mmCIF file of N, CA and C in Angstrom:
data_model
loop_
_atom_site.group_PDB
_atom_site.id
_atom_site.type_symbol
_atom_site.label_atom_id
_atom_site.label_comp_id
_atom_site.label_asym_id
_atom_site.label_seq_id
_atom_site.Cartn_x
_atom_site.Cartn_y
_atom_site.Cartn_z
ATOM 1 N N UNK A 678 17.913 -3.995 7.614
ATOM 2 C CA UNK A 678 16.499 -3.792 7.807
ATOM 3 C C UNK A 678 16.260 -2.337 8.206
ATOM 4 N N UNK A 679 15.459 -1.974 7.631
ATOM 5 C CA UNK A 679 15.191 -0.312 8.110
ATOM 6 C C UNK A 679 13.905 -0.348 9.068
ATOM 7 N N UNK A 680 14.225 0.718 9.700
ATOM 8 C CA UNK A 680 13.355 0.582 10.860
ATOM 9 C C UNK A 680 12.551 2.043 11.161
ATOM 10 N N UNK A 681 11.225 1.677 11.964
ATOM 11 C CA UNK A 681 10.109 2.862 12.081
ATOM 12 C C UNK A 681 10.522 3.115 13.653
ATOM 13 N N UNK A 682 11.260 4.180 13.630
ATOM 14 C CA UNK A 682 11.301 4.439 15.819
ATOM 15 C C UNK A 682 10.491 5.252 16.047
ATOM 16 N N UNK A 683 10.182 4.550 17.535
ATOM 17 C CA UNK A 683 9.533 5.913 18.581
ATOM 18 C C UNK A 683 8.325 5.790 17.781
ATOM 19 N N UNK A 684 6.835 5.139 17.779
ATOM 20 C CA UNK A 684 6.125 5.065 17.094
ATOM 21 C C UNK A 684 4.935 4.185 17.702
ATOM 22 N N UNK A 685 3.322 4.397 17.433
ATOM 23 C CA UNK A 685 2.256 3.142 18.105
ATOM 24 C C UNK A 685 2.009 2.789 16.994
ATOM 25 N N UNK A 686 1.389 1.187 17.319
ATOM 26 C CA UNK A 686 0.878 0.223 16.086
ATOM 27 C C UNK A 686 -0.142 -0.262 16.654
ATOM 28 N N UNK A 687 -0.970 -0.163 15.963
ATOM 29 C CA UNK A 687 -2.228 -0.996 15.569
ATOM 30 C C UNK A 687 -2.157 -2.055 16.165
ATOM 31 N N UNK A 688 -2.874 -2.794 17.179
ATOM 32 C CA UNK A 688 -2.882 -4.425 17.491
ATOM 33 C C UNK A 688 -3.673 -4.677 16.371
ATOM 34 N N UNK A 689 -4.930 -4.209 16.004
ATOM 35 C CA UNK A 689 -5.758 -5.189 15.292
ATOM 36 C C UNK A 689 -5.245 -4.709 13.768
ATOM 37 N N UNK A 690 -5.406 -5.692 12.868
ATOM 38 C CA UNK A 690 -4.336 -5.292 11.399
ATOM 39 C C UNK A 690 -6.124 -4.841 10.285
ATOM 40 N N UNK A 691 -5.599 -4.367 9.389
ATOM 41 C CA UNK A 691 -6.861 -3.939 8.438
ATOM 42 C C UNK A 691 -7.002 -5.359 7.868
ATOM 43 N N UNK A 692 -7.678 -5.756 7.623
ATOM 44 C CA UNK A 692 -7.910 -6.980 6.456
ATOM 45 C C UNK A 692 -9.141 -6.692 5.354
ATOM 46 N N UNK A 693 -8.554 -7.300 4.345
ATOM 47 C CA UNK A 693 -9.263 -6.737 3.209
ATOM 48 C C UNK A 693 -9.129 -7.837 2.133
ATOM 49 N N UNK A 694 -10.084 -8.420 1.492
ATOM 50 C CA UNK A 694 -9.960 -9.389 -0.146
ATOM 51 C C UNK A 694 -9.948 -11.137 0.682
ATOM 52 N N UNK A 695 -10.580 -10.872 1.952
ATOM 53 C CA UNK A 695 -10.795 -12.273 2.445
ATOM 54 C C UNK A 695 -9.395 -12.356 3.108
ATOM 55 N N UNK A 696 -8.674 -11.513 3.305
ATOM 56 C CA UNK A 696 -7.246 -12.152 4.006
ATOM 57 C C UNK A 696 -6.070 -12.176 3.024
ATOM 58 N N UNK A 697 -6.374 -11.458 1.817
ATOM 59 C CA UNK A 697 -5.576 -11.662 1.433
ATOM 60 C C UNK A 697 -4.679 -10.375 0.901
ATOM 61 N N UNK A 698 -4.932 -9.496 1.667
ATOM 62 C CA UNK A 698 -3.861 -8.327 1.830
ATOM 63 C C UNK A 698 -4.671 -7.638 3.121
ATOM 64 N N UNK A 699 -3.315 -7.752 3.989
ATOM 65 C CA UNK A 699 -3.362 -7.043 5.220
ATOM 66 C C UNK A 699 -2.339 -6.220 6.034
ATOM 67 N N UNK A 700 -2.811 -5.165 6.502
ATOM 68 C CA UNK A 700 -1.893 -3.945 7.035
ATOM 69 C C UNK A 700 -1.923 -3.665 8.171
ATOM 70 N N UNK A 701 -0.939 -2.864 8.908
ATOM 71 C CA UNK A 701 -1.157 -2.105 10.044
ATOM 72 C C UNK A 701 -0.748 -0.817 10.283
ATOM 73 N N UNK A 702 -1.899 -0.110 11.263
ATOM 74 C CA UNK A 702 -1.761 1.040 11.273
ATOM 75 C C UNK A 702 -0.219 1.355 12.202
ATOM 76 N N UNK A 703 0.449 2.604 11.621
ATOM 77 C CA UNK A 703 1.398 2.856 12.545
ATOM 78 C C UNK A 703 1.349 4.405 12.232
ATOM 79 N N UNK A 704 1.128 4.523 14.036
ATOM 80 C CA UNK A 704 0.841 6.239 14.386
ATOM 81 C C UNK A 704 1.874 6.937 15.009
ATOM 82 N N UNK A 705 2.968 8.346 14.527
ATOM 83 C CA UNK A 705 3.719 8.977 14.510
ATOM 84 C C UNK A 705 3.136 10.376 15.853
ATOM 85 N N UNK A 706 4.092 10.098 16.438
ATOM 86 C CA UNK A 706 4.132 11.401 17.480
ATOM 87 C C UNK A 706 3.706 12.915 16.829
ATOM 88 N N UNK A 707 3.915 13.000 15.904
ATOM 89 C CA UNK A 707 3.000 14.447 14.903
ATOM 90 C C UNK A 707 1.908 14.206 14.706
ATOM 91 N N UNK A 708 1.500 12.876 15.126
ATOM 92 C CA UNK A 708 -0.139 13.066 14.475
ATOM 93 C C UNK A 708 -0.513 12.160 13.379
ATOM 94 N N UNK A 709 0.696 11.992 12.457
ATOM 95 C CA UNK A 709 0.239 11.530 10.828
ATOM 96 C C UNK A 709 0.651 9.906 11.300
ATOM 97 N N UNK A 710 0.214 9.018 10.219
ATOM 98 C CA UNK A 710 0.296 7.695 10.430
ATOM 99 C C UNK A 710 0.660 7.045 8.749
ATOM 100 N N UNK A 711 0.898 6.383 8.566
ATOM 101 C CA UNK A 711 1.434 5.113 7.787
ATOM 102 C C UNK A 711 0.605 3.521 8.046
ATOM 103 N N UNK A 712 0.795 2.908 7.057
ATOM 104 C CA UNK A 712 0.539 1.443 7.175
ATOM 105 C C UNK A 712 1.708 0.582 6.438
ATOM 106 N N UNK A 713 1.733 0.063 6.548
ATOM 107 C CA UNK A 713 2.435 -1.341 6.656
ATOM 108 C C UNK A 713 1.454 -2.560 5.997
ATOM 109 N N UNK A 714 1.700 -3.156 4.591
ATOM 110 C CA UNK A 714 1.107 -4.331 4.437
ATOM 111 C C UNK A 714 1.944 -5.212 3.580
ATOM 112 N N UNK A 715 0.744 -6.105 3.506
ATOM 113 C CA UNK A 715 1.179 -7.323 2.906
ATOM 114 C C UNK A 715 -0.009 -7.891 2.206
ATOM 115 N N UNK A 716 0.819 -8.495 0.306
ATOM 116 C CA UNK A 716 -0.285 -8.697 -0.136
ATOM 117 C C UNK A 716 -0.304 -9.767 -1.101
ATOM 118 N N UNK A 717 -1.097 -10.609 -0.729
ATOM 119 C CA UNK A 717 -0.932 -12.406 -1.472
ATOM 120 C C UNK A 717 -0.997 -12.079 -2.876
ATOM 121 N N UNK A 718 -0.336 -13.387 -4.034
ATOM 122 C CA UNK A 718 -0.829 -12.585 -5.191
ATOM 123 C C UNK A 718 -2.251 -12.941 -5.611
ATOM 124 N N UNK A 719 -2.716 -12.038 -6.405
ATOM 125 C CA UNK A 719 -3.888 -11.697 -6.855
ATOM 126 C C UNK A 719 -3.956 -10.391 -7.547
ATOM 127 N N UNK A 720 -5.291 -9.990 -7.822
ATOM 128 C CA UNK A 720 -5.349 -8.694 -8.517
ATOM 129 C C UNK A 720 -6.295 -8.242 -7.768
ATOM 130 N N UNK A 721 -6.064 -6.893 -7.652
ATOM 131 C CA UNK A 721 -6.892 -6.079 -6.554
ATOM 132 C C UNK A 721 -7.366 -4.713 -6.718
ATOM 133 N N UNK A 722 -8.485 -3.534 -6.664
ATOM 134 C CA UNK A 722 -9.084 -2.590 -6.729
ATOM 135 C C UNK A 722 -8.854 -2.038 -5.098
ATOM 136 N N UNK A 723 -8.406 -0.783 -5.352
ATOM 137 C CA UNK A 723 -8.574 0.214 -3.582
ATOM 138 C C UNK A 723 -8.416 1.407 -4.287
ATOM 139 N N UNK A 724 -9.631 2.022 -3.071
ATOM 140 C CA UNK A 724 -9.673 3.372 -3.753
ATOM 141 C C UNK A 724 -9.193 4.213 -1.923
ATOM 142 N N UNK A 725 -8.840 5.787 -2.800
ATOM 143 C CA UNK A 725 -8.095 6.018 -1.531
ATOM 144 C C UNK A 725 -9.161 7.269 -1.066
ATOM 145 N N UNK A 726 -9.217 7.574 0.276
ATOM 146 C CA UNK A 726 -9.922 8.619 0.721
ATOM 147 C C UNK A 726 -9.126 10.039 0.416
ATOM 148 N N UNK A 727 -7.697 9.852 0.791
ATOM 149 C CA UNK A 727 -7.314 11.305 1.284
ATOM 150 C C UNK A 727 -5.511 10.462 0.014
ATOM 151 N N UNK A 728 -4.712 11.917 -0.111
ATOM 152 C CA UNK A 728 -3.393 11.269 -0.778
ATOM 153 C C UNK A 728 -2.337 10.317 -0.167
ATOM 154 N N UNK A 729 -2.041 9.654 -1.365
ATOM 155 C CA UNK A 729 -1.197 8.804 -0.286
ATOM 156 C C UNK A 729 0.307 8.443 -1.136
ATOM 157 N N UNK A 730 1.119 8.084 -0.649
ATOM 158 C CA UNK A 730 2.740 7.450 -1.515
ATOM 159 C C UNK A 730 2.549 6.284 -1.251
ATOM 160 N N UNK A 731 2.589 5.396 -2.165
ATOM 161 C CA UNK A 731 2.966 3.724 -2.037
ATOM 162 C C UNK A 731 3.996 3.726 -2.266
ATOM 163 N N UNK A 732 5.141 2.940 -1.307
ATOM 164 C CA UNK A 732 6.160 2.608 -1.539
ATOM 165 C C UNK A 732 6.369 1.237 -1.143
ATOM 166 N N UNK A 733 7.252 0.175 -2.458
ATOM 167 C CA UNK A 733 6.930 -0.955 -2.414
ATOM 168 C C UNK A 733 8.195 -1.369 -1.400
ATOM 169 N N UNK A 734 8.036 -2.397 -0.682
ATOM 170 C CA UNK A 734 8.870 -2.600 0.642
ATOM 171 C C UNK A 734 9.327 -3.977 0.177
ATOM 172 N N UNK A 735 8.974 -4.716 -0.828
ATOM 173 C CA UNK A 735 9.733 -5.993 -1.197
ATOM 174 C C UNK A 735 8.580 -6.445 -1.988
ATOM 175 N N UNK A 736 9.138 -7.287 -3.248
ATOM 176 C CA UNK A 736 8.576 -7.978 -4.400
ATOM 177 C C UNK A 736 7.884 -6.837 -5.377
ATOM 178 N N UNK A 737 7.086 -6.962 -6.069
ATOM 179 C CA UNK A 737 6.694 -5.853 -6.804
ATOM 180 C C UNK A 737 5.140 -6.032 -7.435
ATOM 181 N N UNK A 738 5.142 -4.736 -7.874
ATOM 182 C CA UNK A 738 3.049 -4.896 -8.049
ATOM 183 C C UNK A 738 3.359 -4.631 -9.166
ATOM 184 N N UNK A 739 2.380 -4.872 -10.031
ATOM 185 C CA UNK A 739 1.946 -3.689 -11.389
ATOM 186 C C UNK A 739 0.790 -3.168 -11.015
ATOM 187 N N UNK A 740 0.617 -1.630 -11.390
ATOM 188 C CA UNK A 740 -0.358 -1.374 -11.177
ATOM 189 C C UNK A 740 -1.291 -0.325 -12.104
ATOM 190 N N UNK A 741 -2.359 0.240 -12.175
ATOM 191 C CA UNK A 741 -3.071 0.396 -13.119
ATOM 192 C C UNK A 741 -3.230 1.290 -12.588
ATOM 193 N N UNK A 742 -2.512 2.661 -12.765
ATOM 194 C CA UNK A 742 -2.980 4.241 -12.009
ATOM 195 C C UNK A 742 -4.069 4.699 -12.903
ATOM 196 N N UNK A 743 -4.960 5.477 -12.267
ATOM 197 C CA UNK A 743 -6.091 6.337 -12.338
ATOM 198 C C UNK A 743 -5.592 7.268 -13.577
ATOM 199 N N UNK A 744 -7.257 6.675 -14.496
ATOM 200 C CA UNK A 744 -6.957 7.451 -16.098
ATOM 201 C C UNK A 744 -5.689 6.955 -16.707
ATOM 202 N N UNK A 745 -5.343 5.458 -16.336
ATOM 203 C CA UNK A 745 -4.587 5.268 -17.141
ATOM 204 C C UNK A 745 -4.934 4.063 -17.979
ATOM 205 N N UNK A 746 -3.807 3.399 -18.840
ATOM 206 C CA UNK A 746 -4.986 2.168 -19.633
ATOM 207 C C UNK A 746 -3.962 1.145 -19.739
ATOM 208 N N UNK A 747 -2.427 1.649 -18.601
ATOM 209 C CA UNK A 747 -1.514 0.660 -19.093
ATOM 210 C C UNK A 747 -0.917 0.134 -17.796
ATOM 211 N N UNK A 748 -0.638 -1.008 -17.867
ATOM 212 C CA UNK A 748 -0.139 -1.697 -16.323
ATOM 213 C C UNK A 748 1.138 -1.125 -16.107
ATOM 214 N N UNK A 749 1.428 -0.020 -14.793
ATOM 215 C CA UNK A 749 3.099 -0.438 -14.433
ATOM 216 C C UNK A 749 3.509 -0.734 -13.562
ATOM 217 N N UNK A 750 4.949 -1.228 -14.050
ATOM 218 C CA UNK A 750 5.717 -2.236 -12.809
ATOM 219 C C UNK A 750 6.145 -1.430 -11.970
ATOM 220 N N UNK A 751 6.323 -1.628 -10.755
ATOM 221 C CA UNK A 751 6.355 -0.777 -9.404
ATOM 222 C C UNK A 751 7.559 -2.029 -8.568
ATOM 223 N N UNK A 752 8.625 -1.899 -8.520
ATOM 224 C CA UNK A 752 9.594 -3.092 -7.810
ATOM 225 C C UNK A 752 10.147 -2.075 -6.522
ATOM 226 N N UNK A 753 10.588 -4.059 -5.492
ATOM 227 C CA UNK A 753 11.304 -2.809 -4.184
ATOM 228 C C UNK A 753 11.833 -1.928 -4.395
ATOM 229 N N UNK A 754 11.701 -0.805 -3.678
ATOM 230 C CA UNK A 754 12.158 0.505 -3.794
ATOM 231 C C UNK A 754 11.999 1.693 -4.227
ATOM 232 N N UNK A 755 11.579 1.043 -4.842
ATOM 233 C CA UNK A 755 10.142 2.398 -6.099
ATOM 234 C C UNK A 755 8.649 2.498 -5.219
ATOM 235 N N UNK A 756 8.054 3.934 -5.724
ATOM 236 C CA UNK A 756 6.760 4.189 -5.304
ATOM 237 C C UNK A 756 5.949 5.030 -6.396
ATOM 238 N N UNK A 757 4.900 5.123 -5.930
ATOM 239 C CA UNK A 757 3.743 5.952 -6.680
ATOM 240 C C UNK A 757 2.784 6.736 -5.902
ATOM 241 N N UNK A 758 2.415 7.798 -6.552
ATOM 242 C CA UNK A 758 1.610 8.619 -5.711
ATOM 243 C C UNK A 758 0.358 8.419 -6.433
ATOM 244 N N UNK A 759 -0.581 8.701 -5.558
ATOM 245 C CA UNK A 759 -2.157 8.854 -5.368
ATOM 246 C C UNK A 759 -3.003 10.568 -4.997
ATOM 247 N N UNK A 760 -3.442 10.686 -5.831
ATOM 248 C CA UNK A 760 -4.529 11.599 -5.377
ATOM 249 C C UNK A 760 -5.576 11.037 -4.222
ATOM 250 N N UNK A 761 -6.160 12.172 -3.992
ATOM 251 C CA UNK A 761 -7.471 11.683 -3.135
ATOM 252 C C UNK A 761 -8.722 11.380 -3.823
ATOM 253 N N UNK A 762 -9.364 10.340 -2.898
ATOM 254 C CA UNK A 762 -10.500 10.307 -3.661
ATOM 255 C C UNK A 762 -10.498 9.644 -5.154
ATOM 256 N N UNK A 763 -9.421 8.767 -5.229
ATOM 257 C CA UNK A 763 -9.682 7.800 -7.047
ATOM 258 C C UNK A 763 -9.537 6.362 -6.368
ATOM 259 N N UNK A 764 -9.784 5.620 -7.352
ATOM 260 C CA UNK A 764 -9.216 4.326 -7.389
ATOM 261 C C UNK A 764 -8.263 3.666 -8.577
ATOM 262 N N UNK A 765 -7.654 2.697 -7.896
ATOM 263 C CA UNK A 765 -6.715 2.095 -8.466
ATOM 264 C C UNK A 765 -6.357 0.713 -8.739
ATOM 265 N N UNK A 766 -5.423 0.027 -9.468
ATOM 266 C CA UNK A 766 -5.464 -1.664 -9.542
ATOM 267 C C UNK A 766 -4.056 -1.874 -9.210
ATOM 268 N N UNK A 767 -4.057 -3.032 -8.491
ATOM 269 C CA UNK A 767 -2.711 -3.676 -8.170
ATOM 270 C C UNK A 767 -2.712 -5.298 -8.466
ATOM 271 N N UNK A 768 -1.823 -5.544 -9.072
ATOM 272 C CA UNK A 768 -1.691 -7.231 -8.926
ATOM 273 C C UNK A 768 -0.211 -7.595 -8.706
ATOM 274 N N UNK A 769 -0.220 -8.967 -8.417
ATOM 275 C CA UNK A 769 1.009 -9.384 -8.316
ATOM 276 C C UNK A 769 1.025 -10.752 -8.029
ATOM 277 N N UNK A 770 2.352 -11.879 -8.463
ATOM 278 C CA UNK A 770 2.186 -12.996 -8.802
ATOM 279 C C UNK A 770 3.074 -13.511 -7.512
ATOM 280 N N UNK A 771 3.375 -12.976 -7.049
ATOM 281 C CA UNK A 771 4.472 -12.682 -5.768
ATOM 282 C C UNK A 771 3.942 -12.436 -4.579
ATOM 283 N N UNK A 772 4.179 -12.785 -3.162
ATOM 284 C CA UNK A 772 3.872 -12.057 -1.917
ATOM 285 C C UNK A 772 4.701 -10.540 -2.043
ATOM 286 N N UNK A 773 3.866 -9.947 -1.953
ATOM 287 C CA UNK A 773 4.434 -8.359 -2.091
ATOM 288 C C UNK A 773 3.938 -7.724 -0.646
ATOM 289 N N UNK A 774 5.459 -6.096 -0.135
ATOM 290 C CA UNK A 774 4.868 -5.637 0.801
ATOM 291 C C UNK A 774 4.987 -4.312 0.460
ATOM 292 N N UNK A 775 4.147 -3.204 1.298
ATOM 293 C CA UNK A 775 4.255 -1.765 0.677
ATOM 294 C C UNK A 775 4.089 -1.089 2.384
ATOM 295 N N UNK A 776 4.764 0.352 2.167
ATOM 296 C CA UNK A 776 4.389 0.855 3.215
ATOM 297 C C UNK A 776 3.291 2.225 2.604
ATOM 298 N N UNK A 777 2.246 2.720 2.975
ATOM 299 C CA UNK A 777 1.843 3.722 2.360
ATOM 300 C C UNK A 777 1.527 4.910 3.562
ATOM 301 N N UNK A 778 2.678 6.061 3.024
ATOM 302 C CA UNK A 778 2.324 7.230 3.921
ATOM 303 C C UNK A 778 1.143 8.219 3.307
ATOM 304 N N UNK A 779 0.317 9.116 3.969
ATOM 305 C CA UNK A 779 -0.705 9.580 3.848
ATOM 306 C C UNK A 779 -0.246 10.534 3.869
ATOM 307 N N UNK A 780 -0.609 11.726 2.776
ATOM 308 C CA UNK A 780 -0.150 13.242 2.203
ATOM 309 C C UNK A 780 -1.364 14.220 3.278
#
């Protein structure tokens, strides 16, 4: 199991799609923060404020990056980057988890 040290978390978790993908904030002694989620399957739209890395933490998404027209598979261990300011699609038939650090 890999692990986040030396670090604060969020008591209250983000919830989003009725409960059915939810995260928590986790805030780094520099300042910058990460989340942590989890996400039932379904298909889903999030758009991001600022850049971010998704990296998938177990099971896998496909997902539909910005200006694109084709689904890809994203499995543990793999990630994708985000600009600021777009949106994007994720689905998955699987309980899937991701951690996403903020650029």
């Amino acid at each position: 199991m890999e692990l986040i040290e030396q670090v604060s978390v969020a008591k209250k978790a983000n919830i989003y799609f009725e409960g059915k993908v939810a995260s928590r904030s986790v805030f780094f002694s520099d300042g910058s923060k990460k989340t942590l989620g989890v996400v039932l399957p379904g298909e889903y739209e999030f758009s991001t404020s600022q850049g971010e890395i998704m990296q998938v933490t177990s099971g896998s998404f496909e997902v539909l990056l910005p200006n694109s027209t084709t689904w890809e598979t994203f499995s543990e261990g793999s990630q994708f980057e985000l600009a600021a300011n777009v949106s994007f699609k994720i689905r998955n038939s699987a309980i899937a988890e991701y951690c996403c650090s903020y650029l």
